[in-house]
Amino acid sequence: MVDLRDDNSERVKYSFGEVPVYAEQGCISSYPNYREVAHWHNDIELIAVLSGHMQFSVNGAEVTINDGEGLFVNSKQVHFGFSSDRGECRFICVLIEPFSLCPFGWFAEKYVSPLVAGSPFRAFSRSDRPDLFGAIEQMYAAKSSPASPVMAVSLAMRIWSDLCSFVGLRAQSSAPPQGHAPDSLRNMLAFIYKHYGEKLTLSDIARAGNVCKSGCIALFRQYLRDTPVNYLNEYRLHMAKDMLEKGHSSVTEVSMACGFPSVSYFISLFGKAYGAPPLKYARASRGGEQFIHKKI
């Protein structure tokens, strides 16, 4: 389950103890239907593609990133990665909470606030930003170092320095950046995160965003390229996968806990999303196997 802050943003589980930095390597095939669950957080996000390719959606705008390319996603943007052709993509993801790393108030005012108030996202490559791409790779490698927290702080400052010249600093404005997803959508996503295990209808989701049903559908299509019900099901599948991998529950218990109306419906959706029925997937994951989804 997504852990939410008071403002309904995601509370990230950091990789370096008390240092607010996250670094992990992932594969797009590990997500249902080769698609991350759309989310947002206060942290900035950096993606470095190591092999393959994928698309990335930020507030409804899409960009393709290939092997040797990367993406900066600013704070509080609704975003997700996906592979439209179900091709594999291996990548490193780094998150940095910008204000927690500020040593002085003036530093935040001059070098942090203007950047997070600026461009929602920017693409780059290893060839045009070698220091930035390399720092992302080094951040992931730093997890195995005895001095990993110190290295994380050092690399985070290196990354921020590069972003200041790459993304640029602009005067802070009271108006939200162009292309920002509306609060109504954020509220509906938070509602799904909190209540996915319950019986939910389109009306319930729309009510959480204080919009009508047609307005709810329009927002999901514009910013997530999805329908509200399909997004709900994909989030449920994501949570079901985590439960199955932990091995503490039966297929029936997982289905009920994740809000699916019937076990047969859950089994059908899970098989299409992950390439194997839930029981087979659970047994294989506990044995260290990994399913490579068939292209459909």
PDB file of C-alpha atoms in Angstrom, residues 29-246:
ATOM      1  CA  SER A  29       8.188  -6.026 -16.783  1.00  0.00           C
ATOM      2  CA  SER A  30       7.814  -6.211 -12.993  1.00  0.00           C
ATOM      3  CA  TYR A  31       4.732  -3.976 -13.212  1.00  0.00           C
ATOM      4  CA  PRO A  32       1.247  -5.136 -14.260  1.00  0.00           C
ATOM      5  CA  ASN A  33       0.916  -4.925 -18.042  1.00  0.00           C
ATOM      6  CA  TYR A  34       4.380  -3.308 -18.249  1.00  0.00           C
ATOM      7  CA  ARG A  35       3.038  -0.147 -16.655  1.00  0.00           C
ATOM      8  CA  GLU A  36       3.914   1.541 -13.381  1.00  0.00           C
ATOM      9  CA  VAL A  37       1.120   2.741 -11.154  1.00  0.00           C
ATOM     10  CA  ALA A  38       0.755   6.496 -11.658  1.00  0.00           C
ATOM     11  CA  HIS A  39       1.857   8.362  -8.542  1.00  0.00           C
ATOM     12  CA  TRP A  40       3.360  11.596  -7.241  1.00  0.00           C
ATOM     13  CA  HIS A  41       5.662  12.634  -4.423  1.00  0.00           C
ATOM     14  CA  ASN A  42       7.527  15.656  -3.100  1.00  0.00           C
ATOM     15  CA  ASP A  43      10.866  14.167  -4.168  1.00  0.00           C
ATOM     16  CA  ILE A  44      12.439  14.896  -7.520  1.00  0.00           C
ATOM     17  CA  GLU A  45      12.929  11.744  -9.614  1.00  0.00           C
ATOM     18  CA  LEU A  46      15.740  10.775 -11.978  1.00  0.00           C
ATOM     19  CA  ILE A  47      15.584   7.822 -14.370  1.00  0.00           C
ATOM     20  CA  ALA A  48      18.616   6.385 -16.184  1.00  0.00           C
ATOM     21  CA  VAL A  49      17.862   3.678 -18.767  1.00  0.00           C
ATOM     22  CA  LEU A  50      20.507   0.932 -18.798  1.00  0.00           C
ATOM     23  CA  SER A  51      18.984  -1.221 -21.541  1.00  0.00           C
ATOM     24  CA  GLY A  52      15.848  -1.281 -23.668  1.00  0.00           C
ATOM     25  CA  HIS A  53      13.393   1.586 -23.826  1.00  0.00           C
ATOM     26  CA  MET A  54      10.163   2.814 -22.296  1.00  0.00           C
ATOM     27  CA  GLN A  55       7.741   5.693 -22.402  1.00  0.00           C
ATOM     28  CA  PHE A  56       7.238   8.049 -19.489  1.00  0.00           C
ATOM     29  CA  SER A  57       4.123  10.100 -18.817  1.00  0.00           C
ATOM     30  CA  VAL A  58       4.344  13.294 -16.757  1.00  0.00           C
ATOM     31  CA  ASN A  59       1.044  15.110 -16.189  1.00  0.00           C
ATOM     32  CA  GLY A  60      -0.230  13.545 -19.428  1.00  0.00           C
ATOM     33  CA  ALA A  61       2.760  14.558 -21.577  1.00  0.00           C
ATOM     34  CA  GLU A  62       4.764  11.597 -22.913  1.00  0.00           C
ATOM     35  CA  VAL A  63       8.419  11.100 -23.757  1.00  0.00           C
ATOM     36  CA  THR A  64      10.334   7.999 -24.905  1.00  0.00           C
ATOM     37  CA  ILE A  65      13.662   7.244 -23.219  1.00  0.00           C
ATOM     38  CA  ASN A  66      16.077   4.722 -24.714  1.00  0.00           C
ATOM     39  CA  ASP A  67      19.249   2.931 -23.642  1.00  0.00           C
ATOM     40  CA  GLY A  68      21.727   5.564 -22.431  1.00  0.00           C
ATOM     41  CA  GLU A  69      19.058   8.220 -21.923  1.00  0.00           C
ATOM     42  CA  GLY A  70      17.451   9.592 -18.800  1.00  0.00           C
ATOM     43  CA  LEU A  71      14.681  11.763 -17.442  1.00  0.00           C
ATOM     44  CA  PHE A  72      14.362  14.351 -14.686  1.00  0.00           C
ATOM     45  CA  VAL A  73      10.866  14.556 -13.155  1.00  0.00           C
ATOM     46  CA  ASN A  74      10.247  17.519 -10.891  1.00  0.00           C
ATOM     47  CA  SER A  75       8.602  17.491  -7.485  1.00  0.00           C
ATOM     48  CA  LYS A  76       4.824  16.866  -7.205  1.00  0.00           C
ATOM     49  CA  GLN A  77       4.280  15.732 -10.808  1.00  0.00           C
ATOM     50  CA  VAL A  78       1.856  12.870 -11.535  1.00  0.00           C
ATOM     51  CA  HIS A  79       3.968  10.378 -13.482  1.00  0.00           C
ATOM     52  CA  PHE A  80       4.540   6.758 -14.483  1.00  0.00           C
ATOM     53  CA  GLY A  81       6.683   4.697 -16.843  1.00  0.00           C
ATOM     54  CA  PHE A  82       5.305   2.122 -19.262  1.00  0.00           C
ATOM     55  CA  SER A  83       6.217   0.039 -22.297  1.00  0.00           C
ATOM     56  CA  SER A  84       3.591   0.299 -25.028  1.00  0.00           C
ATOM     57  CA  ASP A  85       5.105  -2.597 -26.994  1.00  0.00           C
ATOM     58  CA  ARG A  86       5.767  -4.718 -23.867  1.00  0.00           C
ATOM     59  CA  GLY A  87       9.484  -4.600 -24.497  1.00  0.00           C
ATOM     60  CA  GLU A  88      11.780  -4.916 -21.504  1.00  0.00           C
ATOM     61  CA  CYS A  89      13.505  -1.887 -20.012  1.00  0.00           C
ATOM     62  CA  ARG A  90      16.089  -1.981 -17.218  1.00  0.00           C
ATOM     63  CA  PHE A  91      16.656   1.293 -15.403  1.00  0.00           C
ATOM     64  CA  ILE A  92      17.913   3.011 -12.262  1.00  0.00           C
ATOM     65  CA  CYS A  93      15.520   5.250 -10.344  1.00  0.00           C
ATOM     66  CA  VAL A  94      16.822   7.871  -7.898  1.00  0.00           C
ATOM     67  CA  LEU A  95      14.605  10.067  -5.712  1.00  0.00           C
ATOM     68  CA  ILE A  96      15.862  13.038  -3.728  1.00  0.00           C
ATOM     69  CA  GLU A  97      13.773  15.021  -1.252  1.00  0.00           C
ATOM     70  CA  PRO A  98      15.001  18.515  -2.162  1.00  0.00           C
ATOM     71  CA  PHE A  99      14.428  20.568   0.970  1.00  0.00           C
ATOM     72  CA  SER A 100      15.728  18.019   3.493  1.00  0.00           C
ATOM     73  CA  LEU A 101      19.225  18.277   2.023  1.00  0.00           C
ATOM     74  CA  CYS A 102      19.403  22.069   2.333  1.00  0.00           C
ATOM     75  CA  PRO A 103      22.158  23.120   4.764  1.00  0.00           C
ATOM     76  CA  PHE A 104      20.978  26.755   4.975  1.00  0.00           C
ATOM     77  CA  GLY A 105      17.737  28.669   4.497  1.00  0.00           C
ATOM     78  CA  TRP A 106      19.269  30.905   1.850  1.00  0.00           C
ATOM     79  CA  PHE A 107      20.373  27.803  -0.072  1.00  0.00           C
ATOM     80  CA  ALA A 108      16.794  26.573  -0.348  1.00  0.00           C
ATOM     81  CA  GLU A 109      15.556  29.998  -1.396  1.00  0.00           C
ATOM     82  CA  LYS A 110      18.215  30.478  -4.072  1.00  0.00           C
ATOM     83  CA  TYR A 111      18.874  26.974  -5.419  1.00  0.00           C
ATOM     84  CA  VAL A 112      15.961  24.695  -4.506  1.00  0.00           C
ATOM     85  CA  SER A 113      12.651  26.573  -4.579  1.00  0.00           C
ATOM     86  CA  PRO A 114      13.216  28.072  -8.066  1.00  0.00           C
ATOM     87  CA  LEU A 115      14.123  24.683  -9.534  1.00  0.00           C
ATOM     88  CA  VAL A 116      11.151  22.766  -8.106  1.00  0.00           C
ATOM     89  CA  ALA A 117       8.858  25.588  -9.293  1.00  0.00           C
ATOM     90  CA  GLY A 118      10.174  25.194 -12.825  1.00  0.00           C
ATOM     91  CA  SER A 119       9.968  22.693 -15.659  1.00  0.00           C
ATOM     92  CA  PRO A 120       7.882  19.557 -14.876  1.00  0.00           C
ATOM     93  CA  PHE A 121      10.397  17.288 -16.638  1.00  0.00           C
ATOM     94  CA  ARG A 122      13.473  17.285 -18.859  1.00  0.00           C
ATOM     95  CA  ALA A 123      15.032  14.458 -20.885  1.00  0.00           C
ATOM     96  CA  PHE A 124      18.795  14.000 -21.202  1.00  0.00           C
ATOM     97  CA  SER A 125      21.351  11.443 -22.372  1.00  0.00           C
ATOM     98  CA  ARG A 126      24.646   9.995 -21.202  1.00  0.00           C
ATOM     99  CA  SER A 127      26.386  11.797 -24.085  1.00  0.00           C
ATOM    100  CA  ASP A 128      25.073  15.308 -23.339  1.00  0.00           C
ATOM    101  CA  ARG A 129      24.976  15.042 -19.499  1.00  0.00           C
ATOM    102  CA  PRO A 130      27.666  12.460 -18.632  1.00  0.00           C
ATOM    103  CA  ASP A 131      28.140  13.743 -15.075  1.00  0.00           C
ATOM    104  CA  LEU A 132      24.419  13.565 -14.307  1.00  0.00           C
ATOM    105  CA  PHE A 133      23.957  10.101 -15.826  1.00  0.00           C
ATOM    106  CA  GLY A 134      27.086   8.861 -14.065  1.00  0.00           C
ATOM    107  CA  ALA A 135      26.001  10.248 -10.683  1.00  0.00           C
ATOM    108  CA  ILE A 136      22.716   8.334 -10.946  1.00  0.00           C
ATOM    109  CA  GLU A 137      24.625   5.099 -11.573  1.00  0.00           C
ATOM    110  CA  GLN A 138      27.012   5.883  -8.716  1.00  0.00           C
ATOM    111  CA  MET A 139      24.104   6.566  -6.357  1.00  0.00           C
ATOM    112  CA  TYR A 140      22.787   3.046  -6.889  1.00  0.00           C
ATOM    113  CA  ALA A 141      26.288   1.576  -6.485  1.00  0.00           C
ATOM    114  CA  ALA A 142      26.787   3.569  -3.258  1.00  0.00           C
ATOM    115  CA  LYS A 143      24.206   1.430  -1.454  1.00  0.00           C
ATOM    116  CA  SER A 144      26.835  -1.282  -0.964  1.00  0.00           C
ATOM    117  CA  SER A 145      29.438   1.107   0.471  1.00  0.00           C
ATOM    118  CA  PRO A 146      30.199   1.213   4.227  1.00  0.00           C
ATOM    119  CA  ALA A 147      29.994   5.002   3.940  1.00  0.00           C
ATOM    120  CA  SER A 148      26.785   4.932   1.891  1.00  0.00           C
ATOM    121  CA  PRO A 149      24.972   7.795   3.734  1.00  0.00           C
ATOM    122  CA  VAL A 150      27.942  10.130   3.234  1.00  0.00           C
ATOM    123  CA  MET A 151      28.223   9.149  -0.423  1.00  0.00           C
ATOM    124  CA  ALA A 152      24.476   9.638  -0.896  1.00  0.00           C
ATOM    125  CA  VAL A 153      24.642  13.219   0.410  1.00  0.00           C
ATOM    126  CA  SER A 154      27.694  13.987  -1.734  1.00  0.00           C
ATOM    127  CA  LEU A 155      26.130  12.541  -4.886  1.00  0.00           C
ATOM    128  CA  ALA A 156      22.800  14.271  -4.209  1.00  0.00           C
ATOM    129  CA  MET A 157      24.580  17.633  -4.103  1.00  0.00           C
ATOM    130  CA  ARG A 158      26.456  16.790  -7.310  1.00  0.00           C
ATOM    131  CA  ILE A 159      23.177  15.907  -8.980  1.00  0.00           C
ATOM    132  CA  TRP A 160      21.556  19.116  -7.746  1.00  0.00           C
ATOM    133  CA  SER A 161      24.448  21.208  -9.030  1.00  0.00           C
ATOM    134  CA  ASP A 162      24.083  19.641 -12.472  1.00  0.00           C
ATOM    135  CA  LEU A 163      20.311  20.150 -12.446  1.00  0.00           C
ATOM    136  CA  CYS A 164      20.726  23.846 -11.642  1.00  0.00           C
ATOM    137  CA  SER A 165      22.644  24.356 -14.883  1.00  0.00           C
ATOM    138  CA  PHE A 166      20.659  21.823 -16.926  1.00  0.00           C
ATOM    139  CA  VAL A 167      17.071  22.523 -15.868  1.00  0.00           C
ATOM    140  CA  GLY A 168      17.772  26.098 -14.828  1.00  0.00           C
ATOM    141  CA  LEU A 169      16.624  28.352 -12.014  1.00  0.00           C
ATOM    142  CA  ARG A 170      13.731  30.697 -12.498  1.00  0.00           C
ATOM    143  CA  ALA A 171      11.962  33.169 -10.243  1.00  0.00           C
ATOM    144  CA  GLN A 172       9.399  31.516  -7.995  1.00  0.00           C
ATOM    145  CA  SER A 173       5.805  32.175  -8.945  1.00  0.00           C
ATOM    146  CA  SER A 174       2.602  31.885  -6.947  1.00  0.00           C
ATOM    147  CA  ALA A 175       0.911  30.289  -9.968  1.00  0.00           C
ATOM    148  CA  PRO A 176       1.253  26.512 -10.408  1.00  0.00           C
ATOM    149  CA  PRO A 177       3.647  25.413 -13.182  1.00  0.00           C
ATOM    150  CA  GLN A 178       2.016  24.876 -16.550  1.00  0.00           C
ATOM    151  CA  GLY A 179       0.831  21.313 -17.051  1.00  0.00           C
ATOM    152  CA  HIS A 180       0.404  20.546 -13.337  1.00  0.00           C
ATOM    153  CA  ALA A 181      -2.158  17.829 -12.665  1.00  0.00           C
ATOM    154  CA  PRO A 182      -5.153  19.213 -10.731  1.00  0.00           C
ATOM    155  CA  ASP A 183      -5.736  18.520  -7.044  1.00  0.00           C
ATOM    156  CA  SER A 184      -8.966  16.718  -7.911  1.00  0.00           C
ATOM    157  CA  LEU A 185      -6.973  13.997  -9.690  1.00  0.00           C
ATOM    158  CA  ARG A 186      -4.501  13.736  -6.805  1.00  0.00           C
ATOM    159  CA  ASN A 187      -7.382  13.351  -4.356  1.00  0.00           C
ATOM    160  CA  MET A 188      -8.915  10.571  -6.440  1.00  0.00           C
ATOM    161  CA  LEU A 189      -5.593   8.717  -6.616  1.00  0.00           C
ATOM    162  CA  ALA A 190      -5.180   9.032  -2.843  1.00  0.00           C
ATOM    163  CA  PHE A 191      -8.709   7.699  -2.360  1.00  0.00           C
ATOM    164  CA  ILE A 192      -7.852   4.616  -4.425  1.00  0.00           C
ATOM    165  CA  TYR A 193      -4.619   4.064  -2.467  1.00  0.00           C
ATOM    166  CA  LYS A 194      -6.532   4.163   0.817  1.00  0.00           C
ATOM    167  CA  HIS A 195      -9.637   2.187  -0.170  1.00  0.00           C
ATOM    168  CA  TYR A 196      -8.544  -0.251  -2.927  1.00  0.00           C
ATOM    169  CA  GLY A 197      -9.500  -3.229  -0.724  1.00  0.00           C
ATOM    170  CA  GLU A 198     -13.126  -2.095  -0.555  1.00  0.00           C
ATOM    171  CA  LYS A 199     -15.945  -2.293  -3.083  1.00  0.00           C
ATOM    172  CA  LEU A 200     -15.524   0.889  -5.133  1.00  0.00           C
ATOM    173  CA  THR A 201     -17.577   2.360  -7.948  1.00  0.00           C
ATOM    174  CA  LEU A 202     -16.877   5.094 -10.473  1.00  0.00           C
ATOM    175  CA  SER A 203     -19.183   7.344  -8.448  1.00  0.00           C
ATOM    176  CA  ASP A 204     -17.096   6.764  -5.311  1.00  0.00           C
ATOM    177  CA  ILE A 205     -13.885   7.718  -7.104  1.00  0.00           C
ATOM    178  CA  ALA A 206     -15.451  10.804  -8.713  1.00  0.00           C
ATOM    179  CA  ARG A 207     -16.865  11.935  -5.377  1.00  0.00           C
ATOM    180  CA  ALA A 208     -13.367  11.841  -3.852  1.00  0.00           C
ATOM    181  CA  GLY A 209     -12.262  14.394  -6.442  1.00  0.00           C
ATOM    182  CA  ASN A 210     -15.450  16.468  -6.161  1.00  0.00           C
ATOM    183  CA  VAL A 211     -16.140  15.990  -9.876  1.00  0.00           C
ATOM    184  CA  CYS A 212     -18.887  14.315 -11.878  1.00  0.00           C
ATOM    185  CA  LYS A 213     -18.383  10.836 -13.357  1.00  0.00           C
ATOM    186  CA  SER A 214     -17.688  12.162 -16.845  1.00  0.00           C
ATOM    187  CA  GLY A 215     -15.206  14.663 -15.410  1.00  0.00           C
ATOM    188  CA  CYS A 216     -13.492  11.862 -13.516  1.00  0.00           C
ATOM    189  CA  ILE A 217     -13.140   9.772 -16.674  1.00  0.00           C
ATOM    190  CA  ALA A 218     -11.817  12.776 -18.621  1.00  0.00           C
ATOM    191  CA  LEU A 219      -9.126  13.518 -16.009  1.00  0.00           C
ATOM    192  CA  PHE A 220      -7.895   9.918 -15.927  1.00  0.00           C
ATOM    193  CA  ARG A 221      -7.745   9.775 -19.711  1.00  0.00           C
ATOM    194  CA  GLN A 222      -5.951  13.113 -20.012  1.00  0.00           C
ATOM    195  CA  TYR A 223      -3.293  12.569 -17.349  1.00  0.00           C
ATOM    196  CA  LEU A 224      -3.010   8.779 -17.012  1.00  0.00           C
ATOM    197  CA  ARG A 225      -4.072   7.435 -20.421  1.00  0.00           C
ATOM    198  CA  ASP A 226      -6.406   5.134 -18.516  1.00  0.00           C
ATOM    199  CA  THR A 227      -9.902   4.738 -17.127  1.00  0.00           C
ATOM    200  CA  PRO A 228     -10.581   5.064 -13.390  1.00  0.00           C
ATOM    201  CA  VAL A 229     -11.729   1.438 -13.076  1.00  0.00           C
ATOM    202  CA  ASN A 230      -8.750   0.055 -14.988  1.00  0.00           C
ATOM    203  CA  TYR A 231      -6.367   2.149 -12.872  1.00  0.00           C
ATOM    204  CA  LEU A 232      -8.040   0.782  -9.735  1.00  0.00           C
ATOM    205  CA  ASN A 233      -7.616  -2.782 -10.999  1.00  0.00           C
ATOM    206  CA  GLU A 234      -3.944  -2.238 -11.857  1.00  0.00           C
ATOM    207  CA  TYR A 235      -3.272  -0.847  -8.399  1.00  0.00           C
ATOM    208  CA  ARG A 236      -5.052  -3.848  -6.896  1.00  0.00           C
ATOM    209  CA  LEU A 237      -2.912  -6.172  -9.029  1.00  0.00           C
ATOM    210  CA  HIS A 238       0.229  -4.361  -7.888  1.00  0.00           C
ATOM    211  CA  MET A 239      -0.734  -4.879  -4.242  1.00  0.00           C
ATOM    212  CA  ALA A 240      -1.757  -8.501  -4.892  1.00  0.00           C
ATOM    213  CA  LYS A 241       1.647  -9.218  -6.439  1.00  0.00           C
ATOM    214  CA  ASP A 242       3.382  -7.917  -3.307  1.00  0.00           C
ATOM    215  CA  MET A 243       1.200 -10.075  -1.065  1.00  0.00           C
ATOM    216  CA  LEU A 244       1.810 -13.206  -3.147  1.00  0.00           C
ATOM    217  CA  GLU A 245       5.566 -12.660  -3.135  1.00  0.00           C
ATOM    218  CA  LYS A 246       5.550 -12.453   0.666  1.00  0.00           C
TER     219      LYS A 246
END
